[in-house]
CSV table of C-alpha atoms and ligand atoms in Angstrom, one decimal:
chain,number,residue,atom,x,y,z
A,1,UNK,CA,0.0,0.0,0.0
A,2,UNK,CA,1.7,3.3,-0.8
A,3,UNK,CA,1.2,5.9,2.1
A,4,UNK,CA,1.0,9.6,1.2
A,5,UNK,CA,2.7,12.2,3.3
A,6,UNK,CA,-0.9,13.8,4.2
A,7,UNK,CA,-1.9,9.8,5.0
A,8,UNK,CA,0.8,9.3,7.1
A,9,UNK,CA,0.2,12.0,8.8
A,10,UNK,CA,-3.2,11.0,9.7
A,11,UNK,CA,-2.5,7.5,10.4
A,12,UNK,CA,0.1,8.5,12.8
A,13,UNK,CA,-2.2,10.5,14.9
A,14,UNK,CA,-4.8,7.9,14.9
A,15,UNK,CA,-2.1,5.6,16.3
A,16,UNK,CA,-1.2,8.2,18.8
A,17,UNK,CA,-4.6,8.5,19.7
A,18,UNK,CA,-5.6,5.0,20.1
A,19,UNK,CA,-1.7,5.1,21.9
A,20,UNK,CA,-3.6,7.3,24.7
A,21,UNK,CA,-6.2,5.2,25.1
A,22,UNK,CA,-4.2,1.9,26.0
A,23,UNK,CA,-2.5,3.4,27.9
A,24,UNK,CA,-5.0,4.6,30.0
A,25,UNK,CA,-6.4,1.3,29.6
A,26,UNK,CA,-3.1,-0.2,31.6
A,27,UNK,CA,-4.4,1.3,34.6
A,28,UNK,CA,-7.2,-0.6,35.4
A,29,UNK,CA,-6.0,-4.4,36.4
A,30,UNK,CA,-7.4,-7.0,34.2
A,31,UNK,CA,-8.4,-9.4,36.7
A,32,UNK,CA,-10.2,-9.2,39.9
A,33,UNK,CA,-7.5,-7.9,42.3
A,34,UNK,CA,-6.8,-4.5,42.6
A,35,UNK,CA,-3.5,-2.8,41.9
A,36,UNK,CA,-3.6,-0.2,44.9
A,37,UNK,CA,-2.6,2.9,43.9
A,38,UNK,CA,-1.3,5.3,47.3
A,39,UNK,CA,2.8,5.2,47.7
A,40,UNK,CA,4.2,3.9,50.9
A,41,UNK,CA,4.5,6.1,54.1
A,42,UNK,CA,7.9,5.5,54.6
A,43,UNK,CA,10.7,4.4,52.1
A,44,UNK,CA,11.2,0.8,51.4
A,45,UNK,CA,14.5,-1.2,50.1
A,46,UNK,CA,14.4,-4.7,49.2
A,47,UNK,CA,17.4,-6.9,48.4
A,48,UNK,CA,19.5,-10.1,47.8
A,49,UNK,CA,20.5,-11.2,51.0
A,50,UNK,CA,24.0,-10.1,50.9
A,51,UNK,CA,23.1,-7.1,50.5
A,52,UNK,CA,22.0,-6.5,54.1
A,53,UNK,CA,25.4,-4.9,55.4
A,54,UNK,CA,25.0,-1.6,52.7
A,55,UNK,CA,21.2,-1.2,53.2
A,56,UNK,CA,21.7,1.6,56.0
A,57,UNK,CA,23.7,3.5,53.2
A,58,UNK,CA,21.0,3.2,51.3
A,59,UNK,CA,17.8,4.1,53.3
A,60,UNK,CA,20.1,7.2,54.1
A,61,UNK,CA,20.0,8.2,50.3
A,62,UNK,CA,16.2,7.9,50.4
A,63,UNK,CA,15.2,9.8,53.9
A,64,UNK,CA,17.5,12.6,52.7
A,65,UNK,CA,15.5,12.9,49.5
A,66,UNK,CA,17.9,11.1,47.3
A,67,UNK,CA,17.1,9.1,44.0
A,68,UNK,CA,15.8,6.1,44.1
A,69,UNK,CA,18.5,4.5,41.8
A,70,UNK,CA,21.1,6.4,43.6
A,71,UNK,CA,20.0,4.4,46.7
A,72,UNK,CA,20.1,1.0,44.8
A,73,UNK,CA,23.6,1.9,43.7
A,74,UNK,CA,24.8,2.3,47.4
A,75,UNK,CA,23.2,-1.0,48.4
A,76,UNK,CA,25.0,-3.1,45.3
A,77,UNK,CA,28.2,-1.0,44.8
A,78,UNK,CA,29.1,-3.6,48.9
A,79,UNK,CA,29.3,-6.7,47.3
A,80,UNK,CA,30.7,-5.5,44.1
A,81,UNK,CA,33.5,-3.9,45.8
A,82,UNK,CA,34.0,-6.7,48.5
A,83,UNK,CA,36.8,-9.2,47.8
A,84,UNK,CA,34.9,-11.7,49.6
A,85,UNK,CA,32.2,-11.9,47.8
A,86,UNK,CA,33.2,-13.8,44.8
A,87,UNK,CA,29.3,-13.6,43.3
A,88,UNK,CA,29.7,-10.3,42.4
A,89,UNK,CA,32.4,-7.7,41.3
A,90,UNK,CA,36.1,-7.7,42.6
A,91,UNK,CA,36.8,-11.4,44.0
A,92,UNK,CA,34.0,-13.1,41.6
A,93,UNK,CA,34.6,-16.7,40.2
A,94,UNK,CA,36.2,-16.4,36.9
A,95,UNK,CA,34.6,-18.2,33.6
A,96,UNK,CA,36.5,-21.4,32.7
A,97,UNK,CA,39.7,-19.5,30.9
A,98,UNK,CA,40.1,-18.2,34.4
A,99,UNK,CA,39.0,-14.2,33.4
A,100,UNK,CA,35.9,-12.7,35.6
A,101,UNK,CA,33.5,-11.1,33.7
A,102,UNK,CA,30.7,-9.1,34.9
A,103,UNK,CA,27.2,-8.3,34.4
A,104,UNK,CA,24.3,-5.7,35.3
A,105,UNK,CA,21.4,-3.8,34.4
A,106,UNK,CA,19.4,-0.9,35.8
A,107,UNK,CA,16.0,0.4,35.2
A,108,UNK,CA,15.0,3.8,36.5
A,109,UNK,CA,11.3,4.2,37.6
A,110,UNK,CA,10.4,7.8,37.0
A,111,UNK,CA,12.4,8.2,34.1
A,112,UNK,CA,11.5,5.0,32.5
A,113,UNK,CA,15.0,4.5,31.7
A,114,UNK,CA,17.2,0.8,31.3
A,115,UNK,CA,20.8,0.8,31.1
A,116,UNK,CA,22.8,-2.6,31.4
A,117,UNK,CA,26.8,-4.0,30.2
A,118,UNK,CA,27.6,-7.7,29.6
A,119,UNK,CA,30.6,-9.8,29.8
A,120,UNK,CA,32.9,-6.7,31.1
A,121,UNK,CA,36.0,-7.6,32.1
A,122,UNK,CA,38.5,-5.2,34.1
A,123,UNK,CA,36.2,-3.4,35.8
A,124,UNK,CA,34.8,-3.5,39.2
A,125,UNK,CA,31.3,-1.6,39.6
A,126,UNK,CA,29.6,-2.8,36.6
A,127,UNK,CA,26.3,-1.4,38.1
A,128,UNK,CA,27.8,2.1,37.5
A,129,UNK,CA,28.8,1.5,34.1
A,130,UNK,CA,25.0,0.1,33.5
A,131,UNK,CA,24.0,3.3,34.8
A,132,UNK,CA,26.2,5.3,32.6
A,133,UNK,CA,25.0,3.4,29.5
A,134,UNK,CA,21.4,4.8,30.7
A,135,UNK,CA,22.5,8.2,31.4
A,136,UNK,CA,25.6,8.9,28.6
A,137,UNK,CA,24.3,6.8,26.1
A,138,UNK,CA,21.0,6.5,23.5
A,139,UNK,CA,21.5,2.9,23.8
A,140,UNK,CA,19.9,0.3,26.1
A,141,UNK,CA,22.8,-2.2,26.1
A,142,UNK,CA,27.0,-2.8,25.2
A,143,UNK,CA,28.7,-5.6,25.7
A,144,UNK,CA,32.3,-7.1,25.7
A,145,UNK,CA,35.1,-4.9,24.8
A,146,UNK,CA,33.0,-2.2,23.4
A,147,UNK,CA,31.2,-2.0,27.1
A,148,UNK,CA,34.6,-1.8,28.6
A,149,UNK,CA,35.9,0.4,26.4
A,150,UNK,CA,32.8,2.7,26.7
A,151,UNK,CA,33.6,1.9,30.6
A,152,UNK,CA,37.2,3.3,30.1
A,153,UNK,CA,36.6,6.6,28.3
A,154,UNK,CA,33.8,7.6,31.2
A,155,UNK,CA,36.9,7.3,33.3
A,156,UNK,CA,36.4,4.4,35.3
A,157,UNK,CA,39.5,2.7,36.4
A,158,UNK,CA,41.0,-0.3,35.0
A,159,UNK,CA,41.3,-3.1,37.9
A,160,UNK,CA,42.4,-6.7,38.1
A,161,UNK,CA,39.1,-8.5,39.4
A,162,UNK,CA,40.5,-12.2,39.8
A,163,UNK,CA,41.7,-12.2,43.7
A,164,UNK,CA,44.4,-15.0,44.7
A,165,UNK,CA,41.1,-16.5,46.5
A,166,UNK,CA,39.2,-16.9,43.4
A,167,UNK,CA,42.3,-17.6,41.0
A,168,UNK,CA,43.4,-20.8,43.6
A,169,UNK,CA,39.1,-22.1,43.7
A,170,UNK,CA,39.9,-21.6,39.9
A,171,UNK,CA,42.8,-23.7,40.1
A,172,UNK,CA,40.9,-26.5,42.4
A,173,UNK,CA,38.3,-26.4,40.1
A,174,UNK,CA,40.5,-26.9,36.8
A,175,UNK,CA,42.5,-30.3,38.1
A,176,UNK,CA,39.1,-31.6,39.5
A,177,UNK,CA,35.8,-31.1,37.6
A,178,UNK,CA,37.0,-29.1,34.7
A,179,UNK,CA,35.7,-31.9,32.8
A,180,UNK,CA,32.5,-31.4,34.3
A,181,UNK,CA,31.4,-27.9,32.3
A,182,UNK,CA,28.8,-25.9,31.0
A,183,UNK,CA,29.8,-27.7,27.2
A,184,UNK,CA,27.3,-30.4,25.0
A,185,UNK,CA,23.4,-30.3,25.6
A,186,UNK,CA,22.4,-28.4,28.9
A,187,UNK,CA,19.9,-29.4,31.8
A,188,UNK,CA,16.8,-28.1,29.5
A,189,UNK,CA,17.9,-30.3,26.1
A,190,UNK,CA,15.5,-33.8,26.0
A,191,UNK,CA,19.0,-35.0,24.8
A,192,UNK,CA,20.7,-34.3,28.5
A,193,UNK,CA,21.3,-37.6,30.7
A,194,UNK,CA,20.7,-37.0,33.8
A,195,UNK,CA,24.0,-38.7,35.9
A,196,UNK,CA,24.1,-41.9,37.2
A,197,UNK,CA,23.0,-42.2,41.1
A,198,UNK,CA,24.8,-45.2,41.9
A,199,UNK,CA,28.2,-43.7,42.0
A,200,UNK,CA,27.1,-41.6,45.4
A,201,UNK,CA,29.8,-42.9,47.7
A,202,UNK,CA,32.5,-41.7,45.6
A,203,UNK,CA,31.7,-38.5,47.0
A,204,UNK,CA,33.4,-38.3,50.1
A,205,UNK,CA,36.5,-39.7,48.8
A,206,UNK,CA,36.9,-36.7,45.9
A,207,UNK,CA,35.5,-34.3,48.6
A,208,UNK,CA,38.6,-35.6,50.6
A,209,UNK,CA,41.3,-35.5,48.0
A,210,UNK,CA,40.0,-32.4,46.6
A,211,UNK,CA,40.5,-30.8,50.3
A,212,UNK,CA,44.5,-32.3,50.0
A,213,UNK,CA,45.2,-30.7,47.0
A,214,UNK,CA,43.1,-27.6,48.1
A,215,UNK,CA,46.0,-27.8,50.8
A,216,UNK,CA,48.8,-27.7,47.9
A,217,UNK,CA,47.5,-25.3,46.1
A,218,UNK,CA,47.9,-23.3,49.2
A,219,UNK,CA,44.2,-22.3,50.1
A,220,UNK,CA,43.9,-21.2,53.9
A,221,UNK,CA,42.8,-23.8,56.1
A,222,UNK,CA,39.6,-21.9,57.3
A,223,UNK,CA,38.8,-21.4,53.5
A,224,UNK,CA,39.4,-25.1,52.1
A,225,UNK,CA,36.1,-26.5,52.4
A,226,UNK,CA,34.3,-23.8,51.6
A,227,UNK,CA,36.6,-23.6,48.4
A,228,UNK,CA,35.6,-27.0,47.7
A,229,UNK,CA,32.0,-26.8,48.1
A,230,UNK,CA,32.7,-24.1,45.6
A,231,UNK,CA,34.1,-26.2,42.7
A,232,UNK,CA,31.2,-29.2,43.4
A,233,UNK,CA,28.2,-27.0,43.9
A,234,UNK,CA,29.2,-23.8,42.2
A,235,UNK,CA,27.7,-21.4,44.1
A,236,UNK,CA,24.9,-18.6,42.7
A,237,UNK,CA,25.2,-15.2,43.9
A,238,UNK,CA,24.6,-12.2,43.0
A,239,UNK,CA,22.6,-9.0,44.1
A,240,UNK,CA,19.1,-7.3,43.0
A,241,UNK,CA,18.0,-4.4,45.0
A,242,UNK,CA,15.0,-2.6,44.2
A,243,UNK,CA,13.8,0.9,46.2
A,244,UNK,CA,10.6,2.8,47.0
A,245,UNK,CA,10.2,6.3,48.4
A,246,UNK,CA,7.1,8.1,49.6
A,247,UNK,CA,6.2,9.4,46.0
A,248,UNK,CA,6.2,6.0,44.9
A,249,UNK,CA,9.0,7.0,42.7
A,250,UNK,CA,10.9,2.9,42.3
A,251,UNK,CA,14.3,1.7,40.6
A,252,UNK,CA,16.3,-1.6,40.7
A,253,UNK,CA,19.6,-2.9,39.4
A,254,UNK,CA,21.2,-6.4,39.2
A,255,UNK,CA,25.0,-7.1,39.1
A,256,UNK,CA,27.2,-10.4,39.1
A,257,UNK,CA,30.2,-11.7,38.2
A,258,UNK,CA,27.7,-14.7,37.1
A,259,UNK,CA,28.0,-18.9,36.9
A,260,UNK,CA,31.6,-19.8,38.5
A,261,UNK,CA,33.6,-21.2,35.4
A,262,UNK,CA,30.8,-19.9,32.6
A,263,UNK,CA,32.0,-20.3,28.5
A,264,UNK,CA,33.4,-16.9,27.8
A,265,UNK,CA,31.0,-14.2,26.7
A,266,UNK,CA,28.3,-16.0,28.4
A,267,UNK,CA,25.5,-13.4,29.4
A,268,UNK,CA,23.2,-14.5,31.9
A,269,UNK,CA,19.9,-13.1,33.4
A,270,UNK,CA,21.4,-10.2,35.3
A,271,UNK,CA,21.8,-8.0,32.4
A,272,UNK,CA,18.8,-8.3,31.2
A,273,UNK,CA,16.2,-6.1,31.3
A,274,UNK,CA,13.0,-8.0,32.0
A,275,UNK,CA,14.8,-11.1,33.2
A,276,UNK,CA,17.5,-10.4,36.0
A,277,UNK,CA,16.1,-6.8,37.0
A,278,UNK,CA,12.2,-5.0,35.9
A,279,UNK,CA,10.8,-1.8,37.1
A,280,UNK,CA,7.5,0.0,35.6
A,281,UNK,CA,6.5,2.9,37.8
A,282,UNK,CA,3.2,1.9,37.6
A,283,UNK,CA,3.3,-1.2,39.4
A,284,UNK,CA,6.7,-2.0,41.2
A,285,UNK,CA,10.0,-4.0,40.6
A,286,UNK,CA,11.0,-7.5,40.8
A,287,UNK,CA,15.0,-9.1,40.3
A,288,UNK,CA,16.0,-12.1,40.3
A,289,UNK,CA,19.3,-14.3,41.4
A,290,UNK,CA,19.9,-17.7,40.7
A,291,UNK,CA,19.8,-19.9,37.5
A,292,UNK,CA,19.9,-17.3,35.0
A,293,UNK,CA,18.9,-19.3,31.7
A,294,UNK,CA,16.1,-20.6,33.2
A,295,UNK,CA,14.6,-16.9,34.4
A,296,UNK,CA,15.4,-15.8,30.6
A,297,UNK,CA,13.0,-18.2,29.1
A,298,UNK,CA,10.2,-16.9,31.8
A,299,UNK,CA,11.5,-13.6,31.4
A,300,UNK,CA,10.9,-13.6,35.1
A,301,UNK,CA,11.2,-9.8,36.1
A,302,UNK,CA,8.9,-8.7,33.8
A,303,UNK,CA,6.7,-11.8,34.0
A,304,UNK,CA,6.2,-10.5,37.7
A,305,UNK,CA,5.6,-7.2,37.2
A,306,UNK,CA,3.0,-8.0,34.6
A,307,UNK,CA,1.4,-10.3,37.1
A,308,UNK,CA,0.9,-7.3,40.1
A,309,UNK,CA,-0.6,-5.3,37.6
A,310,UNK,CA,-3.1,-7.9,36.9
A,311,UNK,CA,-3.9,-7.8,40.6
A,312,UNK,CA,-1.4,-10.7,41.8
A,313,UNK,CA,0.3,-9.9,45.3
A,314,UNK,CA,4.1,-10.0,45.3
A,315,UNK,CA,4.0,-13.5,46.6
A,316,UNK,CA,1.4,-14.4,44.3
A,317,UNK,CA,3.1,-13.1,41.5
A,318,UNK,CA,6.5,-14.4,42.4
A,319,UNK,CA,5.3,-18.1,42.7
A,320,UNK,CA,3.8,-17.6,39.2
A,321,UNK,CA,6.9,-17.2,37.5
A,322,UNK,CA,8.9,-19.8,39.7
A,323,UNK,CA,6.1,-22.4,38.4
A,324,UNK,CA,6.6,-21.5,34.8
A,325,UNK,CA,10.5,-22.5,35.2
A,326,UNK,CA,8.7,-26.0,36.9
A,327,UNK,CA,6.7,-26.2,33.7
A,328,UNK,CA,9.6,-25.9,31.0
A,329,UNK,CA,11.0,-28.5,32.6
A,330,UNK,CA,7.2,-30.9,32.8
A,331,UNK,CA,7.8,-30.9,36.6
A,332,UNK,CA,10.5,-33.0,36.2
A,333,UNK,CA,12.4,-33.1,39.5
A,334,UNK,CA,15.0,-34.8,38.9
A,335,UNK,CA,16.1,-31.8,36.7
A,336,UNK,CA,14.6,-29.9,39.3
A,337,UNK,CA,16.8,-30.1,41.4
A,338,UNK,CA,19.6,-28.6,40.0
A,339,UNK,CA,17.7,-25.4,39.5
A,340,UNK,CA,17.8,-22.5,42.0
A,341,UNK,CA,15.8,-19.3,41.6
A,342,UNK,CA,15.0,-16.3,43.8
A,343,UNK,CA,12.8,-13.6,43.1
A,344,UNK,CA,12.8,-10.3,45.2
A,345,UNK,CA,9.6,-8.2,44.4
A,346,UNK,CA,8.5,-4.6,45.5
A,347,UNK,CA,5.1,-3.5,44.7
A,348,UNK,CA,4.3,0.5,44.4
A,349,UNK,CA,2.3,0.5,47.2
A,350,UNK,CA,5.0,-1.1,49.2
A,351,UNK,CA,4.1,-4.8,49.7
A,352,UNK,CA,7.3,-7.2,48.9
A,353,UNK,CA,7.9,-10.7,49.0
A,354,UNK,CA,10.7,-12.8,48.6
A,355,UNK,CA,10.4,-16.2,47.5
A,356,UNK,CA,12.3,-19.1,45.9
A,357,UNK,CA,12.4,-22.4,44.4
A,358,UNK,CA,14.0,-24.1,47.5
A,359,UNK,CA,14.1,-23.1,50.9
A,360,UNK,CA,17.6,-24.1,51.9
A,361,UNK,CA,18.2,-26.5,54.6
A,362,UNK,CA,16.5,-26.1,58.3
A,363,UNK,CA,19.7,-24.2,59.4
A,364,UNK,CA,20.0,-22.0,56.5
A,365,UNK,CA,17.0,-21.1,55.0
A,366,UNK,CA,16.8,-18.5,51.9
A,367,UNK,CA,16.7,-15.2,53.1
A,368,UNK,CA,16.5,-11.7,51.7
A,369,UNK,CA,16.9,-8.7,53.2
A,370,UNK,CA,14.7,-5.5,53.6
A,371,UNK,CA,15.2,-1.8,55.1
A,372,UNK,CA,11.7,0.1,55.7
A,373,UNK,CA,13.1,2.2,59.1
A,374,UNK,CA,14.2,-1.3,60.2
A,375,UNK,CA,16.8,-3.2,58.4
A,376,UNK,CA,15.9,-6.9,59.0
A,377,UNK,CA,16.7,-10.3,56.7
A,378,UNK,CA,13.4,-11.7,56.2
A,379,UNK,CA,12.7,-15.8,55.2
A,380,UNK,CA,11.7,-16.2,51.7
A,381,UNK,CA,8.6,-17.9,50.9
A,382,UNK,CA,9.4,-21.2,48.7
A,383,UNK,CA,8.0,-23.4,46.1
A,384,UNK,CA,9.9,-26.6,47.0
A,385,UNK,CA,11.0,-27.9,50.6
A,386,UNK,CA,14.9,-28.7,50.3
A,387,UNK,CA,18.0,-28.2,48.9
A,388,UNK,CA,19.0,-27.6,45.4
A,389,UNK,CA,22.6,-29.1,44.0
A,390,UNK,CA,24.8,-26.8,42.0
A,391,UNK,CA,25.5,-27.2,38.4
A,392,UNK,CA,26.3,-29.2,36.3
A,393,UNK,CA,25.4,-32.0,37.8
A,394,UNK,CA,28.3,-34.2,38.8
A,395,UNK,CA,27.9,-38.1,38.7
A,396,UNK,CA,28.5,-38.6,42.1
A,397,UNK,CA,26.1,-36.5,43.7
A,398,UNK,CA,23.1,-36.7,40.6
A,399,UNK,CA,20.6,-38.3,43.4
A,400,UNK,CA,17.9,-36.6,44.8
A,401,UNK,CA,18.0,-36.1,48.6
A,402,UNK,CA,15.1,-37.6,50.5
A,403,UNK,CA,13.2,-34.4,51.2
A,404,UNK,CA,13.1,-33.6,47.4
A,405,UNK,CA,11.6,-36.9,46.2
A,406,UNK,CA,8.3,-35.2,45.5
B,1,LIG,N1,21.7,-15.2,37.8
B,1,LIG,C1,23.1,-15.2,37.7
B,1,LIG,C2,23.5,-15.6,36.4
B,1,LIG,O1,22.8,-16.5,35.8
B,1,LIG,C3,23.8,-16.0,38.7
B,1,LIG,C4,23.4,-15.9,40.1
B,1,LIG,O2,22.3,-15.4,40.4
B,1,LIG,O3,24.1,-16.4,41.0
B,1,LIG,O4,24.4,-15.1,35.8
């Protein structure tokens, strides 16, 4: 159909117009709940459990009158610049050629703005640099060398990431299990085969060599089983932190340093908007930490966020998302078990919820932590009673523990 100028013109205000009227439309809920619609009295943060030790920082951005983003950044810029926290920033596990390589994203609520970086090596507060794509950039998203390099020229500094802690795990992990990687069909392929259980009490014989060698490679004492733990279960991480003030003004952001000993250039859900981190100031934010392929496919964040506005609660909306990872995978649990998942969810109004796919052992439960006047760490409501296993799966340990046989 050839379009005149005059006809364009028209057409385009017809769609503008009929523009208005959805969005309008948006407001009302489509289902029966009701997406309540008065901000919260007092500011609310919501977060990844380790980022409880920087939440005071944070609330103190928002009671002086701060930006909501700006207080998200002083919440995730603790574990990205703790060496100890090897989820996240400085001190993350590398990817399997030993390099650490970090990923965020950032979505600011009044602004309606989304910045995020992928597979950035060399520098430390990714987060930032997501940020900066927002604020410096008419792009959403830069990756690689390009992000760094974008990274570089806003003048942040160039720093070595990979700490001797996380170089030695790397080490551990390389002469043990390096066979044992994220290559050939994943967890989600029907042509994956699921390990043999019978090889279970091999376990505590590699557990106990790996420890001796742990020992050679010169790992600290207090650190070696820990470090070990670390090569058979890799461990998930990461932080999502999402904030509220009393204008109902919301922003979150995600960073990691991703799945310990990843392919290279691997981009998991943390830097992506709608998956790892999703904020619409009409309805609230929601992040996520665990499993990152598996929340892509759900596009969990945004899956959540759509689910408030049709009238879900938090929780409600949460445990939605968790059961459509449940259903790629036709309930399997055997598969199941091998997936972890956290969502942390703030509604405008400023109901949260955390929840999760397992709930941890007895002793540790999943928690996630939450400043509102009181900073607290709050048990996260879960799908499944149990454990998860790390990935991959390792055929000594592919057998489900009894409190999982569901
Ligand atoms: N979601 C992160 C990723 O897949 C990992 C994590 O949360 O630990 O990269």
């Amino acid at each position: 159909m050839k379009v005149s100028r005059r006809g364009f013109i028209a057409t385009t205000a017809a769609g503008s117009a009929s523009l208005a009227l959805d969005l309008k439309g948006q407001d009302k809920p489509a289902t029966t709940g009701a997406l309540p619609g008065n901000p919260p009295k007092k500011p609310i943060i919501i977060s990844a459990h380790n980022g409880y030790n920087y939440l005071d920082r944070g609330y103190a951005v928002l009671t002086s009158g701060g930006d909501t983003l700006d207080a998200v950044m002083q919440v995730i810029t603790g574990p990205e610049d703790d060496p100890n926290d090897d989820s996240v920033g400085l001190g993350g596990l590398p990817n399997e050629d030993c390099v650490v390589q970090l990923d965020a994203c950032c979505m600011h609520g009044p602004t309606r703005m989304a910045g995020a970086v992928a597979a950035v090596e060399e520098i430390k507060n990714v987060s930032l640099l997501s940020k900066a794509v927002m604020e410096h950039t008419g792009h959403v998203m830069l990756v690689g060398a390009g992000a760094q390099k974008f990274g570089f020229d806003m003048g942040f500094p160039r720093i070595n990431l990979l700490t001797e802690r996380s170089r030695k795990v790397w080490l551990l992990w390389k002469e043990t299990m390096s066979n044992k990687d994220w290559w050939g069909p994943g967890l989600a392929s029907p042509k994956y085969v699921l390990p043999d259980a019978s090889h279970s009490e091999l376990y505590e014989e590699r557990i106990q060599k790996m420890g001796e060698l742990a020992a050679k490679l010169g790992i600290e004492p207090e650190f070696r089983a820990a470090a070990v733990q670390r090569v058979l279960r890799p461990p998930t991480g990461t932080i999502n932190c999402s904030a509220i003030n009393e204008k109902g003004e919301i922003s979150g952001a995600t960073t990691t340093s991703g799945l310990a000993w990843k392919i290279s250039g691997r981009a998991g859900d943390s830097p992506i908007i709608g998956a790892g981190c999703y904020v619409d100031q009409d309805v609230g934010a929601a992040g996520a930490t665990g499993n990152g392929e598996e929340n892509i496919k759900v596009c969990g964040a945004h899956t959540i966020v759509e689910n408030m506005r049709r009238g879900m609660s938090p929780q409600e909306a949460g445990m939605d998302a968790l059961k459509r990872i449940v259903r790629n995978f036709n309930g399997d649990m055997a598969k199941m078990q091998y997936v972890d998942m956290s969502y942390y969810i703030l509604r405008k109004d400023g109901a949260y919820a955390g929840v999760c796919m397992w709930s941890g052992g007895p002793e540790h439960p999943r928690t996630f932590s939450v400043h509102d006047g009181t900073k607290r760490n709050e048990v996260a409501v879960a799908l499944f009673q149990g454990k998860s296993i790390g990935w991959p799966p390792m055929p000594e340990r592919g057998h489900l523990a009894p409190e999982q046989k569901k």
